[in-house]
Amino acid sequence: MRTILALLMREMSTTYGRSIIGYLWAILEPAAGIMLLTFVFSLALRSPPIGTNFAIFYASGMLPFMAWMSIHQRVATAIRFSKPLLFYPGVTYLDAIVARVLLNAITQLMVFLVVMSGIIVFYDLDMILDIPAIALGLLMTLALATGMGTLNCYLMWVSPTWEKIWGVLTRPLVLLSCVLFTFDTVPQPYQNWLWWNPLVHLVGQTRQGVFATYDATYVSPLYVFGISLITFCLGLIFLNSHYRDMIND
């Protein structure tokens, strides 16, 4: 625990700096994106697909999506970032991963709470939030980001080209994860294809908690947690076998 705490403190100082500016930027970045979406789509549409407020609709999709992106990227580069420290016998690759997961999970939870609360207060919205449903959506986000990030931590070392390929593959995900629209409005057969995207489930679960009238029957937490567990276990197996080669490379 002392090792993880030391790594976590190092992550805080290097990632967000020693001042509050770094954490303010973590909040302002998604807030600016939500404001831009709200402005653009409010000009083109009369009302969002769910509810009457554009900002809360796009926040309910954009925040879990950006949380997944951020945590996944941090976990995928955990060993690369802490490589010099891994030569010490008391520090393992798992310590580096756990430290990054903890710090970024806390940060993204803070961002979610601040941005959502800010929107509700600013627009004076009368919301009935389902806290357990929202918590499940955020837990699905954390699990999927940790699992896929751990596997990519190994794959990006095996093939540096994979990092570039993965970056290209993830660019259209904001359009393919039902962030800007709802899963129910997608026509067949595309709806069946989109169902296999696990990000659709965590976005839908979060929206179900934010909007009391939205019933996301298509969401399968078991599917998301299953993918998370499989990718996490595969990542640990590969890292456990090759991480000495990784830090000596």
mmCIF file of N, CA, C and O in Angstrom, residues 115-188:
data_model
loop_
_atom_site.group_PDB
_atom_site.id
_atom_site.type_symbol
_atom_site.label_atom_id
_atom_site.label_comp_id
_atom_site.label_asym_id
_atom_site.label_seq_id
_atom_site.Cartn_x
_atom_site.Cartn_y
_atom_site.Cartn_z
ATOM 1 N N VAL A 115 -19.426 18.496 -12.954
ATOM 2 C CA VAL A 115 -20.068 18.921 -14.198
ATOM 3 C C VAL A 115 -21.575 18.686 -14.145
ATOM 4 O O VAL A 115 -22.372 19.571 -14.493
ATOM 5 N N MET A 116 -21.992 17.506 -13.698
ATOM 6 C CA MET A 116 -23.423 17.208 -13.628
ATOM 7 C C MET A 116 -24.126 18.139 -12.641
ATOM 8 O O MET A 116 -25.212 18.667 -12.924
ATOM 9 N N SER A 117 -23.519 18.347 -11.478
ATOM 10 C CA SER A 117 -24.115 19.249 -10.486
ATOM 11 C C SER A 117 -24.181 20.674 -11.013
ATOM 12 O O SER A 117 -25.175 21.381 -10.801
ATOM 13 N N GLY A 118 -23.123 21.083 -11.714
ATOM 14 C CA GLY A 118 -23.100 22.427 -12.276
ATOM 15 C C GLY A 118 -24.206 22.651 -13.290
ATOM 16 O O GLY A 118 -24.856 23.707 -13.300
ATOM 17 N N ILE A 119 -24.448 21.657 -14.140
ATOM 18 C CA ILE A 119 -25.512 21.767 -15.146
ATOM 19 C C ILE A 119 -26.877 21.833 -14.477
ATOM 20 O O ILE A 119 -27.732 22.650 -14.838
ATOM 21 N N ILE A 120 -27.095 20.960 -13.498
ATOM 22 C CA ILE A 120 -28.395 20.928 -12.808
ATOM 23 C C ILE A 120 -28.672 22.247 -12.095
ATOM 24 O O ILE A 120 -29.789 22.781 -12.160
ATOM 25 N N VAL A 121 -27.645 22.800 -11.441
ATOM 26 C CA VAL A 121 -27.824 24.065 -10.722
ATOM 27 C C VAL A 121 -27.981 25.230 -11.701
ATOM 28 O O VAL A 121 -28.841 26.102 -11.523
ATOM 29 N N PHE A 122 -27.141 25.251 -12.747
ATOM 30 C CA PHE A 122 -27.158 26.371 -13.693
ATOM 31 C C PHE A 122 -28.505 26.481 -14.415
ATOM 32 O O PHE A 122 -29.042 27.576 -14.591
ATOM 33 N N TYR A 123 -29.039 25.328 -14.841
ATOM 34 C CA TYR A 123 -30.316 25.340 -15.569
ATOM 35 C C TYR A 123 -31.516 25.173 -14.644
ATOM 36 O O TYR A 123 -32.654 25.128 -15.122
ATOM 37 N N ASP A 124 -31.252 25.041 -13.352
ATOM 38 C CA ASP A 124 -32.316 24.873 -12.366
ATOM 39 C C ASP A 124 -33.241 23.711 -12.749
ATOM 40 O O ASP A 124 -34.466 23.846 -12.864
ATOM 41 N N LEU A 125 -32.621 22.546 -12.971
ATOM 42 C CA LEU A 125 -33.360 21.371 -13.425
ATOM 43 C C LEU A 125 -33.932 20.608 -12.239
ATOM 44 O O LEU A 125 -33.278 20.464 -11.201
ATOM 45 N N ASP A 126 -35.130 20.110 -12.419
ATOM 46 C CA ASP A 126 -35.776 19.277 -11.401
ATOM 47 C C ASP A 126 -35.556 17.817 -11.791
ATOM 48 O O ASP A 126 -36.336 17.237 -12.542
ATOM 49 N N MET A 127 -34.458 17.235 -11.306
ATOM 50 C CA MET A 127 -34.050 15.889 -11.711
ATOM 51 C C MET A 127 -34.322 14.874 -10.602
ATOM 52 O O MET A 127 -34.141 15.164 -9.417
ATOM 53 N N ILE A 128 -34.771 13.694 -11.012
ATOM 54 C CA ILE A 128 -34.903 12.559 -10.097
ATOM 55 C C ILE A 128 -33.817 11.558 -10.482
ATOM 56 O O ILE A 128 -33.983 10.770 -11.418
ATOM 57 N N LEU A 129 -32.699 11.624 -9.794
ATOM 58 C CA LEU A 129 -31.547 10.792 -10.144
ATOM 59 C C LEU A 129 -31.617 9.446 -9.442
ATOM 60 O O LEU A 129 -31.925 9.367 -8.255
ATOM 61 N N ASP A 130 -31.312 8.403 -10.202
ATOM 62 C CA ASP A 130 -31.212 7.050 -9.646
ATOM 63 C C ASP A 130 -29.736 6.797 -9.345
ATOM 64 O O ASP A 130 -28.986 6.354 -10.225
ATOM 65 N N ILE A 131 -29.328 7.075 -8.130
ATOM 66 C CA ILE A 131 -27.907 7.004 -7.760
ATOM 67 C C ILE A 131 -27.319 5.596 -7.954
ATOM 68 O O ILE A 131 -26.221 5.461 -8.508
ATOM 69 N N PRO A 132 -28.008 4.521 -7.514
ATOM 70 C CA PRO A 132 -27.438 3.189 -7.749
ATOM 71 C C PRO A 132 -27.235 2.876 -9.237
ATOM 72 O O PRO A 132 -26.241 2.238 -9.603
ATOM 73 N N ALA A 133 -28.164 3.319 -10.088
ATOM 74 C CA ALA A 133 -28.033 3.078 -11.524
ATOM 75 C C ALA A 133 -26.840 3.838 -12.097
ATOM 76 O O ALA A 133 -26.089 3.313 -12.923
ATOM 77 N N ILE A 134 -26.662 5.082 -11.655
ATOM 78 C CA ILE A 134 -25.521 5.875 -12.107
ATOM 79 C C ILE A 134 -24.219 5.238 -11.621
ATOM 80 O O ILE A 134 -23.237 5.141 -12.365
ATOM 81 N N ALA A 135 -24.209 4.802 -10.364
ATOM 82 C CA ALA A 135 -23.014 4.167 -9.804
ATOM 83 C C ALA A 135 -22.647 2.905 -10.573
ATOM 84 O O ALA A 135 -21.459 2.639 -10.824
ATOM 85 N N LEU A 136 -23.655 2.138 -10.981
ATOM 86 C CA LEU A 136 -23.393 0.934 -11.774
ATOM 87 C C LEU A 136 -22.794 1.303 -13.121
ATOM 88 O O LEU A 136 -21.851 0.654 -13.595
ATOM 89 N N GLY A 137 -23.320 2.359 -13.749
ATOM 90 C CA GLY A 137 -22.769 2.803 -15.026
ATOM 91 C C GLY A 137 -21.322 3.234 -14.902
ATOM 92 O O GLY A 137 -20.479 2.902 -15.752
ATOM 93 N N LEU A 138 -20.987 3.957 -13.839
ATOM 94 C CA LEU A 138 -19.610 4.402 -13.632
ATOM 95 C C LEU A 138 -18.702 3.228 -13.285
ATOM 96 O O LEU A 138 -17.530 3.206 -13.681
ATOM 97 N N LEU A 139 -19.231 2.254 -12.548
ATOM 98 C CA LEU A 139 -18.443 1.061 -12.227
ATOM 99 C C LEU A 139 -18.158 0.247 -13.487
ATOM 100 O O LEU A 139 -17.052 -0.282 -13.655
ATOM 101 N N MET A 140 -19.135 0.157 -14.382
ATOM 102 C CA MET A 140 -18.919 -0.508 -15.668
ATOM 103 C C MET A 140 -17.851 0.215 -16.475
ATOM 104 O O MET A 140 -17.004 -0.419 -17.115
ATOM 105 N N THR A 141 -17.879 1.545 -16.428
ATOM 106 C CA THR A 141 -16.880 2.349 -17.135
ATOM 107 C C THR A 141 -15.484 2.069 -16.599
ATOM 108 O O THR A 141 -14.532 1.863 -17.369
ATOM 109 N N LEU A 142 -15.349 2.048 -15.280
ATOM 110 C CA LEU A 142 -14.054 1.799 -14.652
ATOM 111 C C LEU A 142 -13.542 0.403 -14.972
ATOM 112 O O LEU A 142 -12.365 0.219 -15.303
ATOM 113 N N ALA A 143 -14.419 -0.587 -14.879
ATOM 114 C CA ALA A 143 -14.015 -1.976 -15.135
ATOM 115 C C ALA A 143 -13.549 -2.158 -16.580
ATOM 116 O O ALA A 143 -12.503 -2.772 -16.838
ATOM 117 N N LEU A 144 -14.307 -1.617 -17.529
ATOM 118 C CA LEU A 144 -13.952 -1.777 -18.943
ATOM 119 C C LEU A 144 -12.651 -1.052 -19.264
ATOM 120 O O LEU A 144 -11.798 -1.594 -19.987
ATOM 121 N N ALA A 145 -12.473 0.152 -18.728
ATOM 122 C CA ALA A 145 -11.245 0.903 -18.983
ATOM 123 C C ALA A 145 -10.034 0.192 -18.389
ATOM 124 O O ALA A 145 -8.967 0.140 -19.018
ATOM 125 N N THR A 146 -10.190 -0.374 -17.189
ATOM 126 C CA THR A 146 -9.086 -1.081 -16.547
ATOM 127 C C THR A 146 -8.721 -2.347 -17.312
ATOM 128 O O THR A 146 -7.539 -2.627 -17.550
ATOM 129 N N GLY A 147 -9.730 -3.113 -17.697
ATOM 130 C CA GLY A 147 -9.475 -4.356 -18.414
ATOM 131 C C GLY A 147 -8.816 -4.135 -19.761
ATOM 132 O O GLY A 147 -7.761 -4.722 -20.067
ATOM 133 N N MET A 148 -9.407 -3.268 -20.584
ATOM 134 C CA MET A 148 -8.861 -3.021 -21.917
ATOM 135 C C MET A 148 -7.525 -2.293 -21.835
ATOM 136 O O MET A 148 -6.627 -2.520 -22.653
ATOM 137 N N GLY A 149 -7.372 -1.410 -20.856
ATOM 138 C CA GLY A 149 -6.101 -0.708 -20.688
ATOM 139 C C GLY A 149 -4.971 -1.649 -20.295
ATOM 140 O O GLY A 149 -3.849 -1.512 -20.779
ATOM 141 N N THR A 150 -5.269 -2.613 -19.434
ATOM 142 C CA THR A 150 -4.247 -3.581 -19.016
ATOM 143 C C THR A 150 -3.792 -4.441 -20.191
ATOM 144 O O THR A 150 -2.594 -4.682 -20.372
ATOM 145 N N LEU A 151 -4.736 -4.890 -21.002
ATOM 146 C CA LEU A 151 -4.367 -5.686 -22.180
ATOM 147 C C LEU A 151 -3.581 -4.849 -23.178
ATOM 148 O O LEU A 151 -2.572 -5.314 -23.731
ATOM 149 N N ASN A 152 -4.005 -3.617 -23.407
ATOM 150 C CA ASN A 152 -3.291 -2.758 -24.348
ATOM 151 C C ASN A 152 -1.926 -2.348 -23.832
ATOM 152 O O ASN A 152 -1.036 -2.014 -24.622
ATOM 153 N N CYS A 153 -1.743 -2.361 -22.518
ATOM 154 C CA CYS A 153 -0.438 -2.078 -21.937
ATOM 155 C C CYS A 153 0.598 -3.067 -22.468
ATOM 156 O O CYS A 153 1.755 -2.687 -22.748
ATOM 157 N N TYR A 154 0.183 -4.307 -22.624
ATOM 158 C CA TYR A 154 1.077 -5.325 -23.184
ATOM 159 C C TYR A 154 1.141 -5.249 -24.705
ATOM 160 O O TYR A 154 2.221 -5.286 -25.297
ATOM 161 N N LEU A 155 -0.021 -5.122 -25.350
ATOM 162 C CA LEU A 155 -0.065 -5.136 -26.818
ATOM 163 C C LEU A 155 0.704 -3.976 -27.428
ATOM 164 O O LEU A 155 1.333 -4.134 -28.485
ATOM 165 N N MET A 156 0.687 -2.815 -26.772
ATOM 166 C CA MET A 156 1.393 -1.654 -27.313
ATOM 167 C C MET A 156 2.906 -1.797 -27.184
ATOM 168 O O MET A 156 3.656 -1.109 -27.883
ATOM 169 N N TRP A 157 3.343 -2.669 -26.260
ATOM 170 C CA TRP A 157 4.774 -2.957 -26.174
ATOM 171 C C TRP A 157 5.178 -3.982 -27.231
ATOM 172 O O TRP A 157 6.208 -3.852 -27.884
ATOM 173 N N VAL A 158 4.356 -4.994 -27.422
ATOM 174 C CA VAL A 158 4.649 -6.032 -28.414
ATOM 175 C C VAL A 158 4.719 -5.427 -29.810
ATOM 176 O O VAL A 158 5.602 -5.740 -30.603
ATOM 177 N N SER A 159 3.757 -4.551 -30.118
ATOM 178 C CA SER A 159 3.691 -3.950 -31.450
ATOM 179 C C SER A 159 3.438 -2.450 -31.303
ATOM 180 O O SER A 159 2.294 -2.045 -31.066
ATOM 181 N N PRO A 160 4.482 -1.626 -31.432
ATOM 182 C CA PRO A 160 4.279 -0.174 -31.367
ATOM 183 C C PRO A 160 3.276 0.319 -32.413
ATOM 184 O O PRO A 160 2.627 1.345 -32.211
ATOM 185 N N THR A 161 3.157 -0.431 -33.508
ATOM 186 C CA THR A 161 2.186 -0.056 -34.548
ATOM 187 C C THR A 161 0.768 -0.172 -34.027
ATOM 188 O O THR A 161 -0.123 0.564 -34.464
ATOM 189 N N TRP A 162 0.541 -1.112 -33.084
ATOM 190 C CA TRP A 162 -0.800 -1.297 -32.541
ATOM 191 C C TRP A 162 -1.311 -0.037 -31.855
ATOM 192 O O TRP A 162 -2.501 0.258 -31.903
ATOM 193 N N GLU A 163 -0.410 0.718 -31.234
ATOM 194 C CA GLU A 163 -0.828 1.954 -30.566
ATOM 195 C C GLU A 163 -1.417 2.938 -31.577
ATOM 196 O O GLU A 163 -2.424 3.594 -31.308
ATOM 197 N N LYS A 164 -0.791 3.025 -32.770
ATOM 198 C CA LYS A 164 -1.313 3.912 -33.809
ATOM 199 C C LYS A 164 -2.624 3.375 -34.373
ATOM 200 O O LYS A 164 -3.570 4.128 -34.619
ATOM 201 N N ILE A 165 -2.686 2.043 -34.569
ATOM 202 C CA ILE A 165 -3.911 1.432 -35.090
ATOM 203 C C ILE A 165 -5.058 1.620 -34.107
ATOM 204 O O ILE A 165 -6.187 1.962 -34.489
ATOM 205 N N TRP A 166 -4.775 1.421 -32.828
ATOM 206 C CA TRP A 166 -5.805 1.585 -31.794
ATOM 207 C C TRP A 166 -6.300 3.025 -31.737
ATOM 208 O O TRP A 166 -7.487 3.279 -31.547
ATOM 209 N N GLY A 167 -5.377 3.962 -31.904
ATOM 210 C CA GLY A 167 -5.775 5.365 -31.919
ATOM 211 C C GLY A 167 -6.725 5.677 -33.065
ATOM 212 O O GLY A 167 -7.691 6.442 -32.896
ATOM 213 N N VAL A 168 -6.484 5.059 -34.219
ATOM 214 C CA VAL A 168 -7.374 5.261 -35.371
ATOM 215 C C VAL A 168 -8.726 4.594 -35.122
ATOM 216 O O VAL A 168 -9.789 5.157 -35.438
ATOM 217 N N LEU A 169 -8.705 3.397 -34.528
ATOM 218 C CA LEU A 169 -9.942 2.654 -34.292
ATOM 219 C C LEU A 169 -10.850 3.348 -33.272
ATOM 220 O O LEU A 169 -12.076 3.242 -33.365
ATOM 221 N N THR A 170 -10.263 4.032 -32.305
ATOM 222 C CA THR A 170 -11.068 4.652 -31.244
ATOM 223 C C THR A 170 -11.613 6.025 -31.628
ATOM 224 O O THR A 170 -12.495 6.540 -30.937
ATOM 225 N N ARG A 171 -11.120 6.620 -32.693
ATOM 226 C CA ARG A 171 -11.585 7.961 -33.068
ATOM 227 C C ARG A 171 -13.077 8.020 -33.376
ATOM 228 O O ARG A 171 -13.752 8.952 -32.939
ATOM 229 N N PRO A 172 -13.632 7.064 -34.121
ATOM 230 C CA PRO A 172 -15.077 7.157 -34.414
ATOM 231 C C PRO A 172 -15.976 6.628 -33.299
ATOM 232 O O PRO A 172 -17.195 6.601 -33.468
ATOM 233 N N LEU A 173 -15.397 6.226 -32.159
ATOM 234 C CA LEU A 173 -16.206 5.608 -31.111
ATOM 235 C C LEU A 173 -17.242 6.557 -30.519
ATOM 236 O O LEU A 173 -18.285 6.120 -30.046
ATOM 237 N N VAL A 174 -16.948 7.861 -30.533
ATOM 238 C CA VAL A 174 -17.922 8.803 -29.992
ATOM 239 C C VAL A 174 -19.212 8.771 -30.811
ATOM 240 O O VAL A 174 -20.296 9.045 -30.295
ATOM 241 N N LEU A 175 -19.111 8.412 -32.084
ATOM 242 C CA LEU A 175 -20.292 8.298 -32.942
ATOM 243 C C LEU A 175 -20.919 6.909 -32.868
ATOM 244 O O LEU A 175 -22.101 6.746 -33.159
ATOM 245 N N LEU A 176 -20.110 5.913 -32.490
ATOM 246 C CA LEU A 176 -20.588 4.528 -32.470
ATOM 247 C C LEU A 176 -20.962 4.045 -31.076
ATOM 248 O O LEU A 176 -21.261 2.871 -30.905
ATOM 249 N N SER A 177 -20.943 4.934 -30.092
ATOM 250 C CA SER A 177 -21.234 4.537 -28.710
ATOM 251 C C SER A 177 -22.502 5.175 -28.170
ATOM 252 O O SER A 177 -22.717 5.198 -26.955
ATOM 253 N N CYS A 178 -23.326 5.721 -29.059
ATOM 254 C CA CYS A 178 -24.614 6.327 -28.680
ATOM 255 C C CYS A 178 -24.439 7.479 -27.699
ATOM 256 O O CYS A 178 -25.259 7.657 -26.788
ATOM 257 N N VAL A 179 -23.363 8.254 -27.873
ATOM 258 C CA VAL A 179 -23.134 9.425 -27.033
ATOM 259 C C VAL A 179 -24.014 10.586 -27.483
ATOM 260 O O VAL A 179 -24.580 11.306 -26.659
ATOM 261 N N LEU A 180 -24.149 10.752 -28.799
ATOM 262 C CA LEU A 180 -24.875 11.891 -29.357
ATOM 263 C C LEU A 180 -26.337 11.576 -29.649
ATOM 264 O O LEU A 180 -27.099 12.470 -30.015
ATOM 265 N N PHE A 181 -26.718 10.336 -29.495
ATOM 266 C CA PHE A 181 -28.097 9.902 -29.740
ATOM 267 C C PHE A 181 -28.379 8.718 -28.838
ATOM 268 O O PHE A 181 -27.513 8.312 -28.055
ATOM 269 N N THR A 182 -29.567 8.165 -28.921
ATOM 270 C CA THR A 182 -29.903 7.005 -28.096
ATOM 271 C C THR A 182 -29.905 5.727 -28.929
ATOM 272 O O THR A 182 -30.159 5.759 -30.136
ATOM 273 N N PHE A 183 -29.641 4.641 -28.274
ATOM 274 C CA PHE A 183 -29.601 3.341 -28.944
ATOM 275 C C PHE A 183 -30.947 3.007 -29.584
ATOM 276 O O PHE A 183 -31.005 2.388 -30.646
ATOM 277 N N ASP A 184 -32.026 3.427 -28.955
ATOM 278 C CA ASP A 184 -33.367 3.082 -29.431
ATOM 279 C C ASP A 184 -33.696 3.714 -30.779
ATOM 280 O O ASP A 184 -34.559 3.211 -31.500
ATOM 281 N N THR A 185 -33.028 4.814 -31.132
ATOM 282 C CA THR A 185 -33.329 5.505 -32.386
ATOM 283 C C THR A 185 -32.550 4.945 -33.570
ATOM 284 O O THR A 185 -32.774 5.370 -34.708
ATOM 285 N N VAL A 186 -31.640 4.004 -33.328
ATOM 286 C CA VAL A 186 -30.831 3.430 -34.405
ATOM 287 C C VAL A 186 -31.659 2.365 -35.126
ATOM 288 O O VAL A 186 -32.200 1.452 -34.499
ATOM 289 N N PRO A 187 -31.779 2.454 -36.456
ATOM 290 C CA PRO A 187 -32.572 1.463 -37.194
ATOM 291 C C PRO A 187 -31.849 0.123 -37.294
ATOM 292 O O PRO A 187 -30.630 0.041 -37.137
ATOM 293 N N GLN A 188 -32.616 -0.901 -37.560
ATOM 294 C CA GLN A 188 -32.047 -2.215 -37.820
ATOM 295 C C GLN A 188 -31.480 -2.237 -39.243
ATOM 296 O O GLN A 188 -31.954 -1.526 -40.113
#
